[in-house]
Amino acid sequence: MNLSEEAERLQGLLKSRRHERRRHDTWLTVQIARNKDRPRTREYIEQLIEGFEELKGDRLRADDRAVIGGLGWFDGRAVVVVGHQKGRTLDEQTEHSFGMARPEGYRKAQRLFALAERHRLAVLTFVDTPGAYPGVDAEEGGQARAIAETMLAMARLSVPVVATLIGEGGSGGALALAVADRVLMQENATYSVISPEGCAAILWRDAEFAPQAAEALRPTASQLLPLGVIDRVIEEPRGGAHVNPEAAARRVHDAIAEALTELEQLMPRERRLARRERFRQLGVWGGEGLLP
Amino acid sequence: MNLSEEAERLQGLLKSRRHERRRHDTWLTVQIARNKDRPRTREYIEQLIEGFEELKGDRLRADDRAVIGGLGWFDGRAVVVVGHQKGRTLDEQTEHSFGMARPEGYRKAQRLFALAERHRLAVLTFVDTPGAYPGVDAEEGGQARAIAETMLAMARLSVPVVATLIGEGGSGGALALAVADRVLMQENATYSVISPEGCAAILWRDAEFAPQAAEALRPTASQLLPLGVIDRVIEEPRGGAHVNPEAAARRVHDAIAEALTELEQLMPRERRLARRERFRQLGVWGGEGLLP
Amino acid sequence: MTVTVEIARRGTAPAPRRWVCPKCASEHDPAVVKENLSVCPACGYHQRIGARERIVQLADEGTFVEYWSHLRTLDPLDFVDLEPYPERVREAQGASGLTEALVAGPAAIGGTPCVLAVMDFGFMGGSMGSVVGEKLWRAAAVAADEGRPLVAVASSGGARMQEGALSLMQMAKTTCAVDVLNDARVPFVAVMADPCTGGVVASFVSLADICVAEPGALLYFSGPRVIAQTTREQLPDDFGGAERNLALGHVDAVVPRAELKDKVANYLRLLKGGGQPDGLERRRSSRSRSSRTRRLARATSARVAAAFKNPGREPVGGSGTAPGSPEEPAP
Amino acid sequence: MTVTVEIARRGTAPAPRRWVCPKCASEHDPAVVKENLSVCPACGYHQRIGARERIVQLADEGTFVEYWSHLRTLDPLDFVDLEPYPERVREAQGASGLTEALVAGPAAIGGTPCVLAVMDFGFMGGSMGSVVGEKLWRAAAVAADEGRPLVAVASSGGARMQEGALSLMQMAKTTCAVDVLNDARVPFVAVMADPCTGGVVASFVSLADICVAEPGALLYFSGPRVIAQTTREQLPDDFGGAERNLALGHVDAVVPRAELKDKVANYLRLLKGGGQPDGLERRRSSRSRSSRTRRLARATSARVAAAFKNPGREPVGGSGTAPGSPEEPAP
Ligand SMILES: [Zn+2]
Ligand SMILES: [Zn+2]
């Protein structure tokens, strides 16, 4: 509420200065995406998945609470659900490492994907992380390969895969759960190669330039849609999903249901090849007209 | 009367002599199998594999030195080799945990099997372990499932798989590397569900009864051949493989080469199903004639 | 129950046996404990239960049919320790009323036809020899063949020493059985009951699509004694416990016995890709798509019906007793 | 080399530039260091080298042909930090003589035809943007198509910030490229050179059949600065080092540059299932079994021959210089 009032006030003031406005809007979205009252994966599971059975553990060495997953029914179909879990209270956030997954979390995702593939269940993922956990144990436990192998596991699935970005989509840690047939993104979610603060610290040599970096990175849904990075923007209630979580969940539901219905028309092999082709086309380059 | 009493006495004596002889022979084999001068996996690799390239690590969290593996040429074919490594000197034995693998060792084996399958290379394993490492970290790092998944990974291979027991074949820790198309076994190797000492401690309530337990368990090659547990006994030089490692290696070479040549006649899917059938048939039970 | 109370009041008959919880030491009427699925009403301690009691708890009433009870344990090694193997087997059979440490056959759980295989720790420590391995194989083969999920309840000290390397081979054999299930994409759910150790947890059980454990169940490959002897390491207090294994990522969930049947039923429906339990319409329509499934369902009903006419194959109930386990409530 | 010495003796020309090892501080003739594959002759310190020097070291002489150098980096985000993105690219191109941070094309290594893709840390920190991703995709696609192994030498700080989420997507894209290789069962060998971090090590590089690292190379996803800022953890001294990563199971081997070509050649032969290097007879006979392979070999030779006639596609040599890296020996 406060945020949107503030937004309205600023909208009027900054009408003529488009640059600053874009910077402001982008930064505002970054703030909403990080709002601690924003519904998390757990809330969307509660709203969208019936008969959810959580399945814990990577079957190797740990149960990373930053990634939750399990089985349940979405719109009458049995599905596998996997998502980053941030938590809201400080206790929850600590338990879930603020949604920053360790290798164990990504490996949990992998083994759930394998379960989905074996029993031909569609996969739904929810992406909401500042990034992979940057710790010594995580690094030495194979963070890099865990992310890579999770992406490869998603790429290889022949079942329908729908990813929904619901908050922060931070770097490889987010992408690891988003190699999907359809990538949906809530209006106020972000998706970026690096955090605005991290980018500012490197390129501006000062993290204070985070709003500038955010603007430059174009991490919002409306900016990413034309680039093909995402396939659909899911509108949120005025002020953001936390203002009316039920309404937000209904819109997420409808977008996922539509995507699944489309994907179920395809043959398993077609789905896999189409997913590969989707990612193959991502990127912008020139020189095609030149002699090879 | 006197005569028949005498005959009975003699028969009894003969029986107990036979018993003692078998006990003695079995225990002797146990000793030879454990002889620290016995050639290890590393020595067989040096003798049998050309251009060996060791590949380390489980790609998850560790490189378990109790299992070594890599690529090389056997008899002109590129193969993947995996085996327990015990070491000989105390330093080596400590480095290699006396050949007792941790989950990381079994997972190293799994990823090498996957490499073999992808590139259609035959797999050779060498089994030489008192058993899986019985430690807290190993247990809590998933020893049980690591063994199970390694067996399943071997069962699923479509390439030729030949296992050779060259020393101690201790329990599940050994079997994890021996779910093969052909299981070869050196004359003085052992293969057992439990160590004689462990068995004696449980059933006789005294580890001193290890020779009795060894006899009862029938862990030697000649005893296991008729049960179908192994497919071939590889003779050793008089006194054991350590007396003439080169001659021992030549015989191992010939046995593996013959097995591979046979297996290469089969189609990949045939090989896999035949392997499954081989293990399906293992076991002895009655009552088949009864009404089901 | 009422009767017991009255007798106690009269004070003339001998006092009824009381069940004392080995965890919290509270005392309870054995019938109440049994009614409570052999879980302590005071502290939730899960008592070990036999295969038949487990089947009664899990299978829909009257649906379980024991198969393969004709398979006989032999003594391929002439194994003699302080007692010959065949005698040990006979004793176990007498004490448990079972022919071997695993009881298996078709059943339905929450309406989903499946194959149910239950181990009994009371039968030689639930150890796995040739017959246990063969039964598990057959259970998996039928499951794969008929597209019914396999549900295994494990409670075992590991491989059976008395069959030597043949017991060891059952680890590989049952692993191959899981391969058969996986190939057929047939769901496999494993329940780990106390204790679940050694060769059983290191083979088919750990390979299930979903592995759940009962609260407090001990799960490990090498036990505390072996670890202490070999590596002299300090063991954590809750070493091997189900809850610790949950935190370590080795089990999918720890499920109290009171919720077990519903959970397993839910897992089976989900893994079969079926509709929600209350969405019968949807389920029916998805079924009608697969004529194979329909045929199987019909064949199954016929088989179950036939079994009822065969006295040697009656649905079972009752409970086996695990020697060395805390006093069993009287049936 | 001899010339240098003579000049030095005469004492009239300016003293030759000396190369000072950043690790052991010993001084060497730059030409000697270069001859030694840019490895310090005293302590074995592996200096960073550019893509062209790497190609000269790895590819059989005259076999490498650069492909896809016509692809142009664009500025899809109009990215401006302290400097516009296109200017940064132009500067990098000028300094390195490369068009982008990855140079790729067909080559042969130890006689085995392959596709070679080499990153250059000197080009904007070897960062991966759209063009790097597209080149890697094409390299993998050609490799899969022609049944030639892919050899990638990675040296990169990660994804390129200036292309925003599009750079992030290159992680997924190059991962899908590995999927293409795997599907075709075509070998993929990755060499991790210093430094190999961020989005590159967390995508295609780590997915290779065989991943080797150069001695002393730093390999990690999140670097020490990020870890220190976010979690304030104490870092081990050798955090991220190749040798530590070997012990941690993340690389198959640490290979000194002097052995690198032979090792890679061996890996390729082995993964292709071919015969031993000295068993030419055997290799030839196995080749004659596959007419497809023969056809490919012929097509490849034709392509390489054609390339030699095309001035835009000449086999390359020379070295790129990594700014910020220790002084480069003169060519
Ligand atoms: Zn109690
Ligand atoms: Zn030096």
PDB file of N, CA and C in Angstrom, chain C residues 75-139:
ATOM      1  N   ASP C  75      19.037 -75.823   2.995  1.00  0.00           N
ATOM      2  CA  ASP C  75      20.297 -75.597   3.717  1.00  0.00           C
ATOM      3  C   ASP C  75      21.464 -75.881   2.779  1.00  0.00           C
ATOM      4  N   PRO C  76      21.645 -75.033   1.783  1.00  0.00           N
ATOM      5  CA  PRO C  76      22.608 -75.357   0.714  1.00  0.00           C
ATOM      6  C   PRO C  76      24.040 -75.473   1.216  1.00  0.00           C
ATOM      7  N   LEU C  77      24.375 -74.891   2.372  1.00  0.00           N
ATOM      8  CA  LEU C  77      25.753 -74.906   2.855  1.00  0.00           C
ATOM      9  C   LEU C  77      25.980 -75.936   3.960  1.00  0.00           C
ATOM     10  N   ASP C  78      24.913 -76.710   4.341  1.00  0.00           N
ATOM     11  CA  ASP C  78      25.027 -77.572   5.532  1.00  0.00           C
ATOM     12  C   ASP C  78      25.557 -76.755   6.702  1.00  0.00           C
ATOM     13  N   PHE C  79      24.945 -75.625   6.925  1.00  0.00           N
ATOM     14  CA  PHE C  79      25.509 -74.665   7.857  1.00  0.00           C
ATOM     15  C   PHE C  79      25.236 -75.075   9.296  1.00  0.00           C
ATOM     16  N   VAL C  80      26.307 -75.256  10.047  1.00  0.00           N
ATOM     17  CA  VAL C  80      26.180 -75.569  11.477  1.00  0.00           C
ATOM     18  C   VAL C  80      26.995 -74.573  12.274  1.00  0.00           C
ATOM     19  N   ASP C  81      26.358 -73.824  13.154  1.00  0.00           N
ATOM     20  CA  ASP C  81      27.153 -73.087  14.135  1.00  0.00           C
ATOM     21  C   ASP C  81      26.911 -73.765  15.467  1.00  0.00           C
ATOM     22  N   LEU C  82      26.291 -73.116  16.422  1.00  0.00           N
ATOM     23  CA  LEU C  82      25.996 -73.813  17.668  1.00  0.00           C
ATOM     24  C   LEU C  82      24.766 -74.691  17.499  1.00  0.00           C
ATOM     25  N   GLU C  83      24.077 -74.498  16.386  1.00  0.00           N
ATOM     26  CA  GLU C  83      22.827 -75.194  16.099  1.00  0.00           C
ATOM     27  C   GLU C  83      22.723 -75.289  14.586  1.00  0.00           C
ATOM     28  N   PRO C  84      22.195 -76.421  14.056  1.00  0.00           N
ATOM     29  CA  PRO C  84      22.084 -76.492  12.587  1.00  0.00           C
ATOM     30  C   PRO C  84      21.033 -75.501  12.081  1.00  0.00           C
ATOM     31  N   TYR C  85      21.300 -74.988  10.885  1.00  0.00           N
ATOM     32  CA  TYR C  85      20.413 -73.991  10.271  1.00  0.00           C
ATOM     33  C   TYR C  85      18.960 -74.471  10.182  1.00  0.00           C
ATOM     34  N   PRO C  86      18.718 -75.709   9.694  1.00  0.00           N
ATOM     35  CA  PRO C  86      17.313 -76.128   9.550  1.00  0.00           C
ATOM     36  C   PRO C  86      16.556 -76.077  10.881  1.00  0.00           C
ATOM     37  N   GLU C  87      17.252 -76.350  11.980  1.00  0.00           N
ATOM     38  CA  GLU C  87      16.579 -76.271  13.269  1.00  0.00           C
ATOM     39  C   GLU C  87      16.207 -74.838  13.618  1.00  0.00           C
ATOM     40  N   ARG C  88      17.129 -73.925  13.338  1.00  0.00           N
ATOM     41  CA  ARG C  88      16.830 -72.507  13.581  1.00  0.00           C
ATOM     42  C   ARG C  88      15.595 -72.075  12.786  1.00  0.00           C
ATOM     43  N   VAL C  89      15.530 -72.537  11.546  1.00  0.00           N
ATOM     44  CA  VAL C  89      14.386 -72.172  10.707  1.00  0.00           C
ATOM     45  C   VAL C  89      13.105 -72.745  11.294  1.00  0.00           C
ATOM     46  N   ARG C  90      13.148 -74.027  11.690  1.00  0.00           N
ATOM     47  CA  ARG C  90      11.940 -74.646  12.257  1.00  0.00           C
ATOM     48  C   ARG C  90      11.474 -73.905  13.497  1.00  0.00           C
ATOM     49  N   GLU C  91      12.427 -73.538  14.355  1.00  0.00           N
ATOM     50  CA  GLU C  91      12.057 -72.780  15.552  1.00  0.00           C
ATOM     51  C   GLU C  91      11.383 -71.470  15.191  1.00  0.00           C
ATOM     52  N   ALA C  92      11.969 -70.788  14.227  1.00  0.00           N
ATOM     53  CA  ALA C  92      11.404 -69.488  13.823  1.00  0.00           C
ATOM     54  C   ALA C  92      10.005 -69.667  13.251  1.00  0.00           C
ATOM     55  N   GLN C  93       9.840 -70.748  12.492  1.00  0.00           N
ATOM     56  CA  GLN C  93       8.513 -70.999  11.915  1.00  0.00           C
ATOM     57  C   GLN C  93       7.502 -71.273  13.023  1.00  0.00           C
ATOM     58  N   GLY C  94       7.924 -72.060  13.996  1.00  0.00           N
ATOM     59  CA  GLY C  94       7.024 -72.375  15.102  1.00  0.00           C
ATOM     60  C   GLY C  94       6.640 -71.129  15.876  1.00  0.00           C
ATOM     61  N   ALA C  95       7.624 -70.288  16.153  1.00  0.00           N
ATOM     62  CA  ALA C  95       7.370 -69.119  16.989  1.00  0.00           C
ATOM     63  C   ALA C  95       6.542 -68.068  16.265  1.00  0.00           C
ATOM     64  N   SER C  96       6.735 -67.959  14.944  1.00  0.00           N
ATOM     65  CA  SER C  96       6.096 -66.846  14.224  1.00  0.00           C
ATOM     66  C   SER C  96       4.827 -67.262  13.496  1.00  0.00           C
ATOM     67  N   GLY C  97       4.682 -68.542  13.250  1.00  0.00           N
ATOM     68  CA  GLY C  97       3.554 -68.967  12.424  1.00  0.00           C
ATOM     69  C   GLY C  97       3.740 -68.601  10.967  1.00  0.00           C
ATOM     70  N   LEU C  98       4.945 -68.197  10.584  1.00  0.00           N
ATOM     71  CA  LEU C  98       5.235 -67.852   9.199  1.00  0.00           C
ATOM     72  C   LEU C  98       6.158 -68.902   8.604  1.00  0.00           C
ATOM     73  N   THR C  99       6.204 -68.986   7.266  1.00  0.00           N
ATOM     74  CA  THR C  99       7.143 -69.922   6.661  1.00  0.00           C
ATOM     75  C   THR C  99       8.498 -69.269   6.430  1.00  0.00           C
ATOM     76  N   GLU C 100       8.512 -67.954   6.278  1.00  0.00           N
ATOM     77  CA  GLU C 100       9.793 -67.257   6.110  1.00  0.00           C
ATOM     78  C   GLU C 100       9.663 -65.813   6.595  1.00  0.00           C
ATOM     79  N   ALA C 101      10.775 -65.078   6.492  1.00  0.00           N
ATOM     80  CA  ALA C 101      10.825 -63.735   7.069  1.00  0.00           C
ATOM     81  C   ALA C 101      10.149 -62.676   6.213  1.00  0.00           C
ATOM     82  N   LEU C 102       9.584 -63.097   5.080  1.00  0.00           N
ATOM     83  CA  LEU C 102       8.855 -62.145   4.242  1.00  0.00           C
ATOM     84  C   LEU C 102       7.527 -62.768   3.813  1.00  0.00           C
ATOM     85  N   VAL C 103       6.468 -62.015   3.988  1.00  0.00           N
ATOM     86  CA  VAL C 103       5.129 -62.444   3.588  1.00  0.00           C
ATOM     87  C   VAL C 103       4.688 -61.516   2.466  1.00  0.00           C
ATOM     88  N   ALA C 104       4.231 -62.102   1.352  1.00  0.00           N
ATOM     89  CA  ALA C 104       3.921 -61.239   0.210  1.00  0.00           C
ATOM     90  C   ALA C 104       2.734 -61.745  -0.574  1.00  0.00           C
ATOM     91  N   GLY C 105       2.100 -60.837  -1.263  1.00  0.00           N
ATOM     92  CA  GLY C 105       0.983 -61.191  -2.123  1.00  0.00           C
ATOM     93  C   GLY C 105       0.228 -59.954  -2.558  1.00  0.00           C
ATOM     94  N   PRO C 106      -0.752 -60.144  -3.442  1.00  0.00           N
ATOM     95  CA  PRO C 106      -1.542 -58.996  -3.897  1.00  0.00           C
ATOM     96  C   PRO C 106      -2.422 -58.450  -2.780  1.00  0.00           C
ATOM     97  N   ALA C 107      -2.706 -57.180  -2.840  1.00  0.00           N
ATOM     98  CA  ALA C 107      -3.562 -56.523  -1.864  1.00  0.00           C
ATOM     99  C   ALA C 107      -4.073 -55.239  -2.482  1.00  0.00           C
ATOM    100  N   ALA C 108      -4.866 -54.532  -1.717  1.00  0.00           N
ATOM    101  CA  ALA C 108      -5.240 -53.168  -2.122  1.00  0.00           C
ATOM    102  C   ALA C 108      -4.997 -52.272  -0.919  1.00  0.00           C
ATOM    103  N   ILE C 109      -4.522 -51.070  -1.183  1.00  0.00           N
ATOM    104  CA  ILE C 109      -4.301 -50.099  -0.107  1.00  0.00           C
ATOM    105  C   ILE C 109      -5.039 -48.826  -0.481  1.00  0.00           C
ATOM    106  N   GLY C 110      -6.022 -48.475   0.330  1.00  0.00           N
ATOM    107  CA  GLY C 110      -6.818 -47.289   0.038  1.00  0.00           C
ATOM    108  C   GLY C 110      -7.459 -47.373  -1.335  1.00  0.00           C
ATOM    109  N   GLY C 111      -7.799 -48.597  -1.739  1.00  0.00           N
ATOM    110  CA  GLY C 111      -8.483 -48.771  -3.013  1.00  0.00           C
ATOM    111  C   GLY C 111      -7.568 -48.996  -4.193  1.00  0.00           C
ATOM    112  N   THR C 112      -6.273 -48.789  -4.020  1.00  0.00           N
ATOM    113  CA  THR C 112      -5.350 -49.013  -5.138  1.00  0.00           C
ATOM    114  C   THR C 112      -4.787 -50.432  -5.064  1.00  0.00           C
ATOM    115  N   PRO C 113      -5.037 -51.245  -6.088  1.00  0.00           N
ATOM    116  CA  PRO C 113      -4.452 -52.589  -6.098  1.00  0.00           C
ATOM    117  C   PRO C 113      -2.935 -52.497  -6.135  1.00  0.00           C
ATOM    118  N   CYS C 114      -2.293 -53.337  -5.366  1.00  0.00           N
ATOM    119  CA  CYS C 114      -0.835 -53.315  -5.323  1.00  0.00           C
ATOM    120  C   CYS C 114      -0.343 -54.707  -4.974  1.00  0.00           C
ATOM    121  N   VAL C 115       0.983 -54.869  -4.891  1.00  0.00           N
ATOM    122  CA  VAL C 115       1.554 -56.077  -4.313  1.00  0.00           C
ATOM    123  C   VAL C 115       2.221 -55.650  -3.023  1.00  0.00           C
ATOM    124  N   LEU C 116       1.938 -56.376  -1.958  1.00  0.00           N
ATOM    125  CA  LEU C 116       2.429 -55.995  -0.638  1.00  0.00           C
ATOM    126  C   LEU C 116       3.425 -57.052  -0.165  1.00  0.00           C
ATOM    127  N   ALA C 117       4.614 -56.625   0.247  1.00  0.00           N
ATOM    128  CA  ALA C 117       5.648 -57.540   0.739  1.00  0.00           C
ATOM    129  C   ALA C 117       6.119 -57.036   2.094  1.00  0.00           C
ATOM    130  N   VAL C 118       5.936 -57.848   3.115  1.00  0.00           N
ATOM    131  CA  VAL C 118       6.200 -57.393   4.477  1.00  0.00           C
ATOM    132  C   VAL C 118       7.200 -58.315   5.157  1.00  0.00           C
ATOM    133  N   MET C 119       8.239 -57.724   5.723  1.00  0.00           N
ATOM    134  CA  MET C 119       9.228 -58.529   6.436  1.00  0.00           C
ATOM    135  C   MET C 119       8.853 -58.631   7.904  1.00  0.00           C
ATOM    136  N   ASP C 120       9.305 -59.702   8.522  1.00  0.00           N
ATOM    137  CA  ASP C 120       8.998 -59.943   9.934  1.00  0.00           C
ATOM    138  C   ASP C 120      10.304 -60.120  10.698  1.00  0.00           C
ATOM    139  N   PHE C 121      10.595 -59.135  11.550  1.00  0.00           N
ATOM    140  CA  PHE C 121      11.843 -59.191  12.298  1.00  0.00           C
ATOM    141  C   PHE C 121      11.870 -60.374  13.258  1.00  0.00           C
ATOM    142  N   GLY C 122      10.677 -60.859  13.610  1.00  0.00           N
ATOM    143  CA  GLY C 122      10.613 -61.994  14.526  1.00  0.00           C
ATOM    144  C   GLY C 122      11.094 -63.287  13.904  1.00  0.00           C
ATOM    145  N   PHE C 123      11.201 -63.331  12.602  1.00  0.00           N
ATOM    146  CA  PHE C 123      11.659 -64.542  11.930  1.00  0.00           C
ATOM    147  C   PHE C 123      13.156 -64.412  11.657  1.00  0.00           C
ATOM    148  N   MET C 124      13.958 -64.969  12.551  1.00  0.00           N
ATOM    149  CA  MET C 124      15.418 -64.899  12.410  1.00  0.00           C
ATOM    150  C   MET C 124      15.900 -63.484  12.114  1.00  0.00           C
ATOM    151  N   GLY C 125      15.382 -62.538  12.870  1.00  0.00           N
ATOM    152  CA  GLY C 125      15.821 -61.155  12.701  1.00  0.00           C
ATOM    153  C   GLY C 125      15.493 -60.572  11.340  1.00  0.00           C
ATOM    154  N   GLY C 126      14.445 -61.098  10.717  1.00  0.00           N
ATOM    155  CA  GLY C 126      14.056 -60.583   9.407  1.00  0.00           C
ATOM    156  C   GLY C 126      15.138 -60.742   8.370  1.00  0.00           C
ATOM    157  N   SER C 127      15.996 -61.742   8.576  1.00  0.00           N
ATOM    158  CA  SER C 127      17.163 -61.846   7.689  1.00  0.00           C
ATOM    159  C   SER C 127      16.767 -62.345   6.301  1.00  0.00           C
ATOM    160  N   MET C 128      17.556 -61.906   5.316  1.00  0.00           N
ATOM    161  CA  MET C 128      17.258 -62.198   3.920  1.00  0.00           C
ATOM    162  C   MET C 128      18.117 -63.350   3.408  1.00  0.00           C
ATOM    163  N   GLY C 129      17.457 -64.475   3.138  1.00  0.00           N
ATOM    164  CA  GLY C 129      18.115 -65.602   2.494  1.00  0.00           C
ATOM    165  C   GLY C 129      17.483 -65.818   1.125  1.00  0.00           C
ATOM    166  N   SER C 130      17.701 -67.003   0.574  1.00  0.00           N
ATOM    167  CA  SER C 130      17.227 -67.290  -0.785  1.00  0.00           C
ATOM    168  C   SER C 130      15.717 -67.144  -0.924  1.00  0.00           C
ATOM    169  N   VAL C 131      14.959 -67.600   0.074  1.00  0.00           N
ATOM    170  CA  VAL C 131      13.497 -67.578  -0.074  1.00  0.00           C
ATOM    171  C   VAL C 131      12.974 -66.143   0.005  1.00  0.00           C
ATOM    172  N   VAL C 132      13.528 -65.368   0.922  1.00  0.00           N
ATOM    173  CA  VAL C 132      13.116 -63.964   1.003  1.00  0.00           C
ATOM    174  C   VAL C 132      13.412 -63.263  -0.331  1.00  0.00           C
ATOM    175  N   GLY C 133      14.612 -63.502  -0.870  1.00  0.00           N
ATOM    176  CA  GLY C 133      14.977 -62.872  -2.138  1.00  0.00           C
ATOM    177  C   GLY C 133      14.070 -63.306  -3.274  1.00  0.00           C
ATOM    178  N   GLU C 134      13.769 -64.610  -3.321  1.00  0.00           N
ATOM    179  CA  GLU C 134      12.924 -65.123  -4.395  1.00  0.00           C
ATOM    180  C   GLU C 134      11.506 -64.571  -4.287  1.00  0.00           C
ATOM    181  N   LYS C 135      11.002 -64.487  -3.060  1.00  0.00           N
ATOM    182  CA  LYS C 135       9.654 -63.930  -2.885  1.00  0.00           C
ATOM    183  C   LYS C 135       9.614 -62.457  -3.299  1.00  0.00           C
ATOM    184  N   LEU C 136      10.659 -61.737  -2.918  1.00  0.00           N
ATOM    185  CA  LEU C 136      10.680 -60.311  -3.284  1.00  0.00           C
ATOM    186  C   LEU C 136      10.741 -60.178  -4.804  1.00  0.00           C
ATOM    187  N   TRP C 137      11.553 -61.065  -5.423  1.00  0.00           N
ATOM    188  CA  TRP C 137      11.628 -61.035  -6.888  1.00  0.00           C
ATOM    189  C   TRP C 137      10.248 -61.270  -7.497  1.00  0.00           C
ATOM    190  N   ARG C 138       9.570 -62.308  -6.992  1.00  0.00           N
ATOM    191  CA  ARG C 138       8.266 -62.645  -7.577  1.00  0.00           C
ATOM    192  C   ARG C 138       7.255 -61.518  -7.342  1.00  0.00           C
ATOM    193  N   ALA C 139       7.334 -60.924  -6.179  1.00  0.00           N
ATOM    194  CA  ALA C 139       6.435 -59.804  -5.888  1.00  0.00           C
ATOM    195  C   ALA C 139       6.671 -58.677  -6.887  1.00  0.00           C
TER     196      ALA C 139
END
